[in-house]
PDB file of C-alpha atoms in Angstrom:
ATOM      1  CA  UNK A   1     -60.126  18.209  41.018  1.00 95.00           C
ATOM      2  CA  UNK A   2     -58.973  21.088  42.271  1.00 97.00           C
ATOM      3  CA  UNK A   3     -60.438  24.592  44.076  1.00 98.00           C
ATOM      4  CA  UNK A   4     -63.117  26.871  41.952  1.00 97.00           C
ATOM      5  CA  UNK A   5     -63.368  30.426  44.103  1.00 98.00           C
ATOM      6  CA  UNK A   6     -66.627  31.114  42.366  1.00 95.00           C
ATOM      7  CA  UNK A   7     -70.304  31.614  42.882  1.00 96.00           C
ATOM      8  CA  UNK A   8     -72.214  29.315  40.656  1.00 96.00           C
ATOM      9  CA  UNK A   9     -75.135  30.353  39.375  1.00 96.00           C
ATOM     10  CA  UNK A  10     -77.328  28.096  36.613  1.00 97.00           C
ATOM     11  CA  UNK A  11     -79.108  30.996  35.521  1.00 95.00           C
ATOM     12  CA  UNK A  12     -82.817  29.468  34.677  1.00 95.00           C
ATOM     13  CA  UNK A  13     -81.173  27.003  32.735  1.00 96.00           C
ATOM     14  CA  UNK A  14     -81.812  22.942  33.098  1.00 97.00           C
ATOM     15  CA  UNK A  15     -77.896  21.811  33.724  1.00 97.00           C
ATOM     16  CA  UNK A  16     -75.880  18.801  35.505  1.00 97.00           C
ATOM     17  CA  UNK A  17     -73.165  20.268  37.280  1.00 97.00           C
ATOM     18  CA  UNK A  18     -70.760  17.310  38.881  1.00 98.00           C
ATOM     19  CA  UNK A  19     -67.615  16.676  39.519  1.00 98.00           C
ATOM     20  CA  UNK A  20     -65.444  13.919  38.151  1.00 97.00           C
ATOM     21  CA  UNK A  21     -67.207  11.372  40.745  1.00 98.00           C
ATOM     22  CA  UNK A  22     -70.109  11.466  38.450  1.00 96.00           C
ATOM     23  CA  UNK A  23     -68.049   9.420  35.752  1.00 95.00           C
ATOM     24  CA  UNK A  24     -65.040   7.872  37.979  1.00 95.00           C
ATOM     25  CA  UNK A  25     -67.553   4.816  39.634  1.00 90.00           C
ATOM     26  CA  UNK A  26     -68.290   7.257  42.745  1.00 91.00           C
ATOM     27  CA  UNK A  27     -64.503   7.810  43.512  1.00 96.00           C
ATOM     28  CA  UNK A  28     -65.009   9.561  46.818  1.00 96.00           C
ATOM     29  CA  UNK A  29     -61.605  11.284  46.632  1.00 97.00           C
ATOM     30  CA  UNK A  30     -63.369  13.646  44.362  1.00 98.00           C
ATOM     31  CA  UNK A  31     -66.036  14.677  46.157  1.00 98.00           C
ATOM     32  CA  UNK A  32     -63.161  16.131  48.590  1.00 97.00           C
ATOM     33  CA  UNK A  33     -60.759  17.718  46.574  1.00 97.00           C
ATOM     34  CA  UNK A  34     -62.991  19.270  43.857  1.00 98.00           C
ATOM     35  CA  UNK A  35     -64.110  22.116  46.416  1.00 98.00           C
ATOM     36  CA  UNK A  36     -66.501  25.680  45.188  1.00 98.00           C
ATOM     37  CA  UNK A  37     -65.159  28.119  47.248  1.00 98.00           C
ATOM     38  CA  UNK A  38     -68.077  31.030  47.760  1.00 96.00           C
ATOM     39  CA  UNK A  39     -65.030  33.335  48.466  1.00 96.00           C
ATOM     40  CA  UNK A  40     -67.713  34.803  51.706  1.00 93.00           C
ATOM     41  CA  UNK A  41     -68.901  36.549  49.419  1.00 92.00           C
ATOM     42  CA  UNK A  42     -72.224  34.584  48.387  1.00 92.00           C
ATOM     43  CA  UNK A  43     -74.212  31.423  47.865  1.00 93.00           C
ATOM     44  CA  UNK A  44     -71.613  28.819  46.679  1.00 96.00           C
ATOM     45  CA  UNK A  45     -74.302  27.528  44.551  1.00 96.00           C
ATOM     46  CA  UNK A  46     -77.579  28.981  43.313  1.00 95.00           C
ATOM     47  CA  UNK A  47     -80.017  25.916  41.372  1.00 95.00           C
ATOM     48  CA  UNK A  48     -83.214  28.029  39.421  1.00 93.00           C
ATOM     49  CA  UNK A  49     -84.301  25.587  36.847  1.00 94.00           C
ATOM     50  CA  UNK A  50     -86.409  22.370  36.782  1.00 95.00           C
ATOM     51  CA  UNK A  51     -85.040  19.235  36.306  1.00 96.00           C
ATOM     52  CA  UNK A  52     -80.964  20.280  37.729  1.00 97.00           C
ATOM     53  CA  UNK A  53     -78.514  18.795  39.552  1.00 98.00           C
ATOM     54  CA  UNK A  54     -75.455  19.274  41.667  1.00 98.00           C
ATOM     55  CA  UNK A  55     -73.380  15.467  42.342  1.00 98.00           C
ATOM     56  CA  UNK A  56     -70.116  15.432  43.785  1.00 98.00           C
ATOM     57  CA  UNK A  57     -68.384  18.776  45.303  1.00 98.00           C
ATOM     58  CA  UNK A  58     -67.126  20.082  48.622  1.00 98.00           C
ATOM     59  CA  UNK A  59     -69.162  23.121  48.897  1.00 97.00           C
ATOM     60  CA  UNK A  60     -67.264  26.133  51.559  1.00 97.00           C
ATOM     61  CA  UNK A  61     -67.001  29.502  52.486  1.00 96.00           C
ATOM     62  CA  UNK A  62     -70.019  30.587  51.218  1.00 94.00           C
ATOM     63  CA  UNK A  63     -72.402  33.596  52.791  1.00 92.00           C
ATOM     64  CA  UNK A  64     -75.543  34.943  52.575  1.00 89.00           C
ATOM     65  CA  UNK A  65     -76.750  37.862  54.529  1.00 85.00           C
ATOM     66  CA  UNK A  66     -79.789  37.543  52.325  1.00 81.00           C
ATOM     67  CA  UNK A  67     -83.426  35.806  54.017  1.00 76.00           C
ATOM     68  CA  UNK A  68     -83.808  34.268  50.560  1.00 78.00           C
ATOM     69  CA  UNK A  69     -80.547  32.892  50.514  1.00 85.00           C
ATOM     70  CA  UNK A  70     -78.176  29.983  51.843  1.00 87.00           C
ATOM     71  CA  UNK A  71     -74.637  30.418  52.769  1.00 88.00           C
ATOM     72  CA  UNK A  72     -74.054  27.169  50.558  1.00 92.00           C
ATOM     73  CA  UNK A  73     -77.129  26.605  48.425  1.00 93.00           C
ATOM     74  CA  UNK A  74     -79.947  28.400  47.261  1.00 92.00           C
ATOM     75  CA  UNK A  75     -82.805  26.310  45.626  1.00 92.00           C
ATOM     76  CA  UNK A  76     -85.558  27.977  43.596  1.00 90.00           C
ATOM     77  CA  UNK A  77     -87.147  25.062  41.362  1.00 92.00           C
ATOM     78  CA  UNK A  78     -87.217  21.333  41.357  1.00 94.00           C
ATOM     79  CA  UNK A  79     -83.306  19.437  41.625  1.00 96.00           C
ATOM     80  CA  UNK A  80     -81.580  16.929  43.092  1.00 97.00           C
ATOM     81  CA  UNK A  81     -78.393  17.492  45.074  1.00 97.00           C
ATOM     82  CA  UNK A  82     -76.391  14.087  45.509  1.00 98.00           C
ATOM     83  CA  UNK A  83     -72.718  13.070  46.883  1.00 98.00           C
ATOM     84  CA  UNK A  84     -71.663  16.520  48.344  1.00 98.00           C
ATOM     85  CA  UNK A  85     -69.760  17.678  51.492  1.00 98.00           C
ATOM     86  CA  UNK A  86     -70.844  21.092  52.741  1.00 96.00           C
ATOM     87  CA  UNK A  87     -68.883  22.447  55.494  1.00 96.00           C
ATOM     88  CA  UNK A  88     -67.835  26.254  56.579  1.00 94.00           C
ATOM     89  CA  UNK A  89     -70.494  27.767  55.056  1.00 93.00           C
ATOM     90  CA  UNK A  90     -72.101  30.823  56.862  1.00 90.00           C
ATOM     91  CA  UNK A  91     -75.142  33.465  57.060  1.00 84.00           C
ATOM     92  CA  UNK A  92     -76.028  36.434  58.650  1.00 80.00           C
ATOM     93  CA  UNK A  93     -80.017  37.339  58.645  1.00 66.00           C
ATOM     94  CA  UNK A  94     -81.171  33.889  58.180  1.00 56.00           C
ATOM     95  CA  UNK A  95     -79.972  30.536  59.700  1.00 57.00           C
ATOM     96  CA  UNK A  96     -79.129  28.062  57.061  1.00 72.00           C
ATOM     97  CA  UNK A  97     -76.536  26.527  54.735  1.00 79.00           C
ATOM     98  CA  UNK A  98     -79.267  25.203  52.389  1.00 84.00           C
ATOM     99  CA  UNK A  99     -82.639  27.373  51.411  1.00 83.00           C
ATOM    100  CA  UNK A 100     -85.396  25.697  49.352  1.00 84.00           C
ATOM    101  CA  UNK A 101     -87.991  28.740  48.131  1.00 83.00           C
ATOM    102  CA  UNK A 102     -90.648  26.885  46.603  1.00 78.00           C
ATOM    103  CA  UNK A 103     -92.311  28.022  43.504  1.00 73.00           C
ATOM    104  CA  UNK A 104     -95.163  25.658  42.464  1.00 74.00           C
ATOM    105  CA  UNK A 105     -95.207  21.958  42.801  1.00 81.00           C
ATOM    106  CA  UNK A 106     -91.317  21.410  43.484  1.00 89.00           C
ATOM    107  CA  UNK A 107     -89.914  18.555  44.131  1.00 93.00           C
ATOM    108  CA  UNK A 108     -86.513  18.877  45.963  1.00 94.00           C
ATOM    109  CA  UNK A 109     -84.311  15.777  46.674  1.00 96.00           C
ATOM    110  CA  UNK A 110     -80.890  15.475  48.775  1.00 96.00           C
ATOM    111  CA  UNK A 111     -78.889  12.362  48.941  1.00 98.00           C
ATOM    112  CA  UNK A 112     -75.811  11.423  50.650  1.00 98.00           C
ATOM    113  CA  UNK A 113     -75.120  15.141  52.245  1.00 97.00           C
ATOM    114  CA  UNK A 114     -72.825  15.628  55.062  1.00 97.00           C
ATOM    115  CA  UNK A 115     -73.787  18.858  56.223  1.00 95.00           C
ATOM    116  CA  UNK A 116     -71.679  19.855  59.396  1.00 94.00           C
ATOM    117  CA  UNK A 117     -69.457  22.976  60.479  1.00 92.00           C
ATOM    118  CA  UNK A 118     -71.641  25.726  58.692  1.00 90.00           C
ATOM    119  CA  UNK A 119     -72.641  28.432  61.286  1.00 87.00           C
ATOM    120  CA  UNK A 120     -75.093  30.863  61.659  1.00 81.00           C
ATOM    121  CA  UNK A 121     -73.512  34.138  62.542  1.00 76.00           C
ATOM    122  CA  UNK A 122     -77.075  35.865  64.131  1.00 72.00           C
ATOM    123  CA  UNK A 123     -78.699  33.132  66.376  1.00 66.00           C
ATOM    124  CA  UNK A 124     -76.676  30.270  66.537  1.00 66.00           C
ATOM    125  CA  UNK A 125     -78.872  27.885  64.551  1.00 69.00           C
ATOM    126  CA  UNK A 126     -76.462  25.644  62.396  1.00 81.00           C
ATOM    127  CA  UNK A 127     -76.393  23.156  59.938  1.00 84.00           C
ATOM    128  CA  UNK A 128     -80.161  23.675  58.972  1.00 81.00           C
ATOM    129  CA  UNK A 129     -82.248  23.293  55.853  1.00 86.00           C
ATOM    130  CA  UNK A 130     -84.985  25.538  55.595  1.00 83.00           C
ATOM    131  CA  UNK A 131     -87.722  25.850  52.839  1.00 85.00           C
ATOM    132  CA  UNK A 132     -89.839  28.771  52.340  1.00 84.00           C
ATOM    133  CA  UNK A 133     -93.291  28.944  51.156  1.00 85.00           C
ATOM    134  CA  UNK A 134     -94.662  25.584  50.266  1.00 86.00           C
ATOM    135  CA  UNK A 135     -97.857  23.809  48.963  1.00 87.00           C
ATOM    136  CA  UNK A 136     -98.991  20.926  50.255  1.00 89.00           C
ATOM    137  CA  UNK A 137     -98.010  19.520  46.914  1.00 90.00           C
ATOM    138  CA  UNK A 138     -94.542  20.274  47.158  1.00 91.00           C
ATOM    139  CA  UNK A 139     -91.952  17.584  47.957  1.00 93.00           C
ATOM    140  CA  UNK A 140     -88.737  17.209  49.951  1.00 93.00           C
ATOM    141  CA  UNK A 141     -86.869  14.097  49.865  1.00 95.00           C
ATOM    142  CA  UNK A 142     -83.769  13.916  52.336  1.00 95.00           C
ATOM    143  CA  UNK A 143     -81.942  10.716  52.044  1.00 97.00           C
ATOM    144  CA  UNK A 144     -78.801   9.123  53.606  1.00 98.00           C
ATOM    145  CA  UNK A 145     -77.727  12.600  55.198  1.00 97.00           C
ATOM    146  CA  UNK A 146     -75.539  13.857  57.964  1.00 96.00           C
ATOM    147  CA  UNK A 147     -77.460  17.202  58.822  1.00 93.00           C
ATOM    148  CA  UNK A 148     -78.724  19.060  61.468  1.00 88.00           C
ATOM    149  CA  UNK A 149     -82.191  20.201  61.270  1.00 84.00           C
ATOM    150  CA  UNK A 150     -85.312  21.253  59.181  1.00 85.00           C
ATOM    151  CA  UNK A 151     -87.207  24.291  59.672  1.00 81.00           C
ATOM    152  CA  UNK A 152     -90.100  25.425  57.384  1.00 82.00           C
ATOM    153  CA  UNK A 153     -90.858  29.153  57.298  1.00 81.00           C
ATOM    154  CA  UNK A 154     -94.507  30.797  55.625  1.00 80.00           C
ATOM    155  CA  UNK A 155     -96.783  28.516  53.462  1.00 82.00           C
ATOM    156  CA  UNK A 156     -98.249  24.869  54.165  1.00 86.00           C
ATOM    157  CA  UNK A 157     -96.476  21.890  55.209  1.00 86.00           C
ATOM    158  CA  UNK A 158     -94.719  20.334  52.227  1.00 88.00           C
ATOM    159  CA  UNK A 159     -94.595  16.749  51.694  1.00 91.00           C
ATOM    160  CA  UNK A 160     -91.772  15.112  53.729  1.00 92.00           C
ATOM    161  CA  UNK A 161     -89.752  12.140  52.969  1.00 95.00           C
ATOM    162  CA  UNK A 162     -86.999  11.361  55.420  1.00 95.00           C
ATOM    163  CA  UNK A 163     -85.261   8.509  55.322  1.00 95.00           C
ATOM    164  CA  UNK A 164     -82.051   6.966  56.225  1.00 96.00           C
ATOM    165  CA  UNK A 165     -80.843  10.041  57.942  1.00 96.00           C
ATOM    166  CA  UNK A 166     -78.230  10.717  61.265  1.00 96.00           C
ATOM    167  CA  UNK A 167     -78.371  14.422  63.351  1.00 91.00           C
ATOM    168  CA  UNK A 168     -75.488  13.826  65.631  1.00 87.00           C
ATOM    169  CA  UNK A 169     -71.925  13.760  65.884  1.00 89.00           C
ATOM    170  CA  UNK A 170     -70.826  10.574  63.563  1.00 94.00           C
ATOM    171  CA  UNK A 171     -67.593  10.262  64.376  1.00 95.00           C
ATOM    172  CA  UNK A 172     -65.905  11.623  61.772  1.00 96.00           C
ATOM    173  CA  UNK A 173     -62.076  10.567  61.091  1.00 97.00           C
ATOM    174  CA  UNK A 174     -60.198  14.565  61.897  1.00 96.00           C
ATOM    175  CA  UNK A 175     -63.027  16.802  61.126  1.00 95.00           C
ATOM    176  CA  UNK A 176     -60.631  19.753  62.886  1.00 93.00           C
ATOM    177  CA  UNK A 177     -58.361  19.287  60.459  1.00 95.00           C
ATOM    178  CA  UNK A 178     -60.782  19.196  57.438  1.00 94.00           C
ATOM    179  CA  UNK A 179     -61.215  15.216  56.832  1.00 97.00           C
ATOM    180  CA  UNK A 180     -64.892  14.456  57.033  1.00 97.00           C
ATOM    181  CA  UNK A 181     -65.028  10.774  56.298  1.00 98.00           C
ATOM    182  CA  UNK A 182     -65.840   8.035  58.917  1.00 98.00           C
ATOM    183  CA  UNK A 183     -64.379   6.152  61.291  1.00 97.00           C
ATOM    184  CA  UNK A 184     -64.760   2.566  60.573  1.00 97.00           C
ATOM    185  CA  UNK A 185     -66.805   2.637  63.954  1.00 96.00           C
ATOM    186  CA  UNK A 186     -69.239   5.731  62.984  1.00 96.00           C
ATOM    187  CA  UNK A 187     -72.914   5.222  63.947  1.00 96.00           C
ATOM    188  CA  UNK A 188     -73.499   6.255  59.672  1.00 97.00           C
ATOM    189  CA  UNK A 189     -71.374   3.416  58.569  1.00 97.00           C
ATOM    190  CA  UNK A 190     -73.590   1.100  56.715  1.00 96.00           C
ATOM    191  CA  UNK A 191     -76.700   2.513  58.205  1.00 96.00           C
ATOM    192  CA  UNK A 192     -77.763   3.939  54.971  1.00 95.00           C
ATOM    193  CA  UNK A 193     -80.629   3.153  52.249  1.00 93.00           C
ATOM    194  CA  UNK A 194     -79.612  -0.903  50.870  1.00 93.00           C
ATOM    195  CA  UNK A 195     -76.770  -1.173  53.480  1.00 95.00           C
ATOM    196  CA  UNK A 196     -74.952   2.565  52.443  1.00 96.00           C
ATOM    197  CA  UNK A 197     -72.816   4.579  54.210  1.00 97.00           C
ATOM    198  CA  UNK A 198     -74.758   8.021  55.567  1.00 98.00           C
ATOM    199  CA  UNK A 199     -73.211  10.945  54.644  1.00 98.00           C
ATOM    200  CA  UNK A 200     -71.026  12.277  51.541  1.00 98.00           C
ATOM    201  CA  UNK A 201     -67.806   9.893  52.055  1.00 98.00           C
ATOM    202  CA  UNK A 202     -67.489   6.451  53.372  1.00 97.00           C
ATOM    203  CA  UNK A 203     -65.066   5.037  55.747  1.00 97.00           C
ATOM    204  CA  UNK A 204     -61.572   6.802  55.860  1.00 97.00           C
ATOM    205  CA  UNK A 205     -59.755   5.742  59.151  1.00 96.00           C
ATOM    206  CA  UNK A 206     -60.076   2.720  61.459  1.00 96.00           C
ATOM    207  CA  UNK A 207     -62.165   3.005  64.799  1.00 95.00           C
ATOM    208  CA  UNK A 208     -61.592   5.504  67.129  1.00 92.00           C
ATOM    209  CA  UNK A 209     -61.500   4.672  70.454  1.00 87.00           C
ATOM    210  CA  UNK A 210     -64.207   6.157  72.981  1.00 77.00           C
ATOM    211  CA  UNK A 211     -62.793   6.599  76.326  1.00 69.00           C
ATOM    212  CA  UNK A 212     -65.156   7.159  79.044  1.00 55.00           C
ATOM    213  CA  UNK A 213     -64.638   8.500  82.860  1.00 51.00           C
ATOM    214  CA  UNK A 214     -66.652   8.196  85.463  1.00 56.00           C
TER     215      UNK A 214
END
């Protein structure tokens, strides 16, 4: 645990990157307090060999004023990115916290993202993941994610395997004050694949009370 101001790159090389969550029987304390920081000065991280991963991080403050480029991730061959929090992240030219530029016959998986607070400084699109160029024989899988959008930019539509996903606010426990877990109330509470909990961390603080006036 602890705070990495770095820009992680895995430099054509096949590597699992994870925190401590990977080997602690998916302790989600981990996945909050072992944070990259991309120090605004690039992608947080940057995955360009088959067969990676990334499990278990807080991912912040990265930037990209680069159209190949996310503010958190950029993805450039087939990985999986599992059990991470991605918030504060920001870009200039294009509108994403997570890019996926296909090569040939990727296949890109994300599972158990919560992908909220990352802003687009140019257009106001936030919280997107966009993938460039693809072949109708490329895959995405998006699983048991908190996340805005998709967009696809140039190519052919990819193969697309949503499932177990939530786009709206899911009550989260103090996200103003940087704690992203759920209230035990939270529409992604249990609504996951086999009865999981959507998003990077589970529950954190009892319901919160929704007060309506009419």
């Amino acid at each position: 645990a602890g705070t990495y101001v770095e820009n992680i790159d895995y430099n054509n090389k096949q590597l699992v990157v994870a925190s401590h969550f990977l080997s602690s029987d998916e302790n989600e304390d981990f996945i909050s307090n072992t944070i990259i920081d991309g120090d605004s000065t690039a992608s947080c991280v940057t995955i360009n060999a088959v067969g990676s991963e990334l499990i278990g991080f807080t991912l912040t403050n990265g930037f990209s004023n680069d159209e190949g480029k996310g503010g958190a991730i950029s993805v450039r061959e087939s990985s999986t990115i599992s059990h991470c929090l991605i918030i504060n992240n920001f870009s200039d030219q294009y509108f994403t916290p997570i890019l996926i530029w296909y090569t040939a016959d990727d296949s890109v998986a994300f599972d158990h993202l919560t992908v909220f607070d990352n802003y687009n400084l140019s257009n106001g699109i936030n919280n997107g993941i966009v993938w460039l160029e693809a072949l109708t024989t490329d895959v995405i899988n998006i699983s048991n994610t908190i996340f805005g959008h998709f967009e696809q930019y140039g190519g052919e539509q990819p193969i697309q395997n949503f499932v177990n996903n939530y786009s709206n606010y899911p009550l989260f426990c103090d996200s103003e004050n940087g704690d992203y877990s759920l209230a035990a109330n939270s529409p992604a509470v249990g609504n996951g694949e086999n009865g999981s909990n959507i998003g990077a961390l589970g529950i954190g603080c009892e319901a919160i009370s929704l007060t309506y006036h009419v």
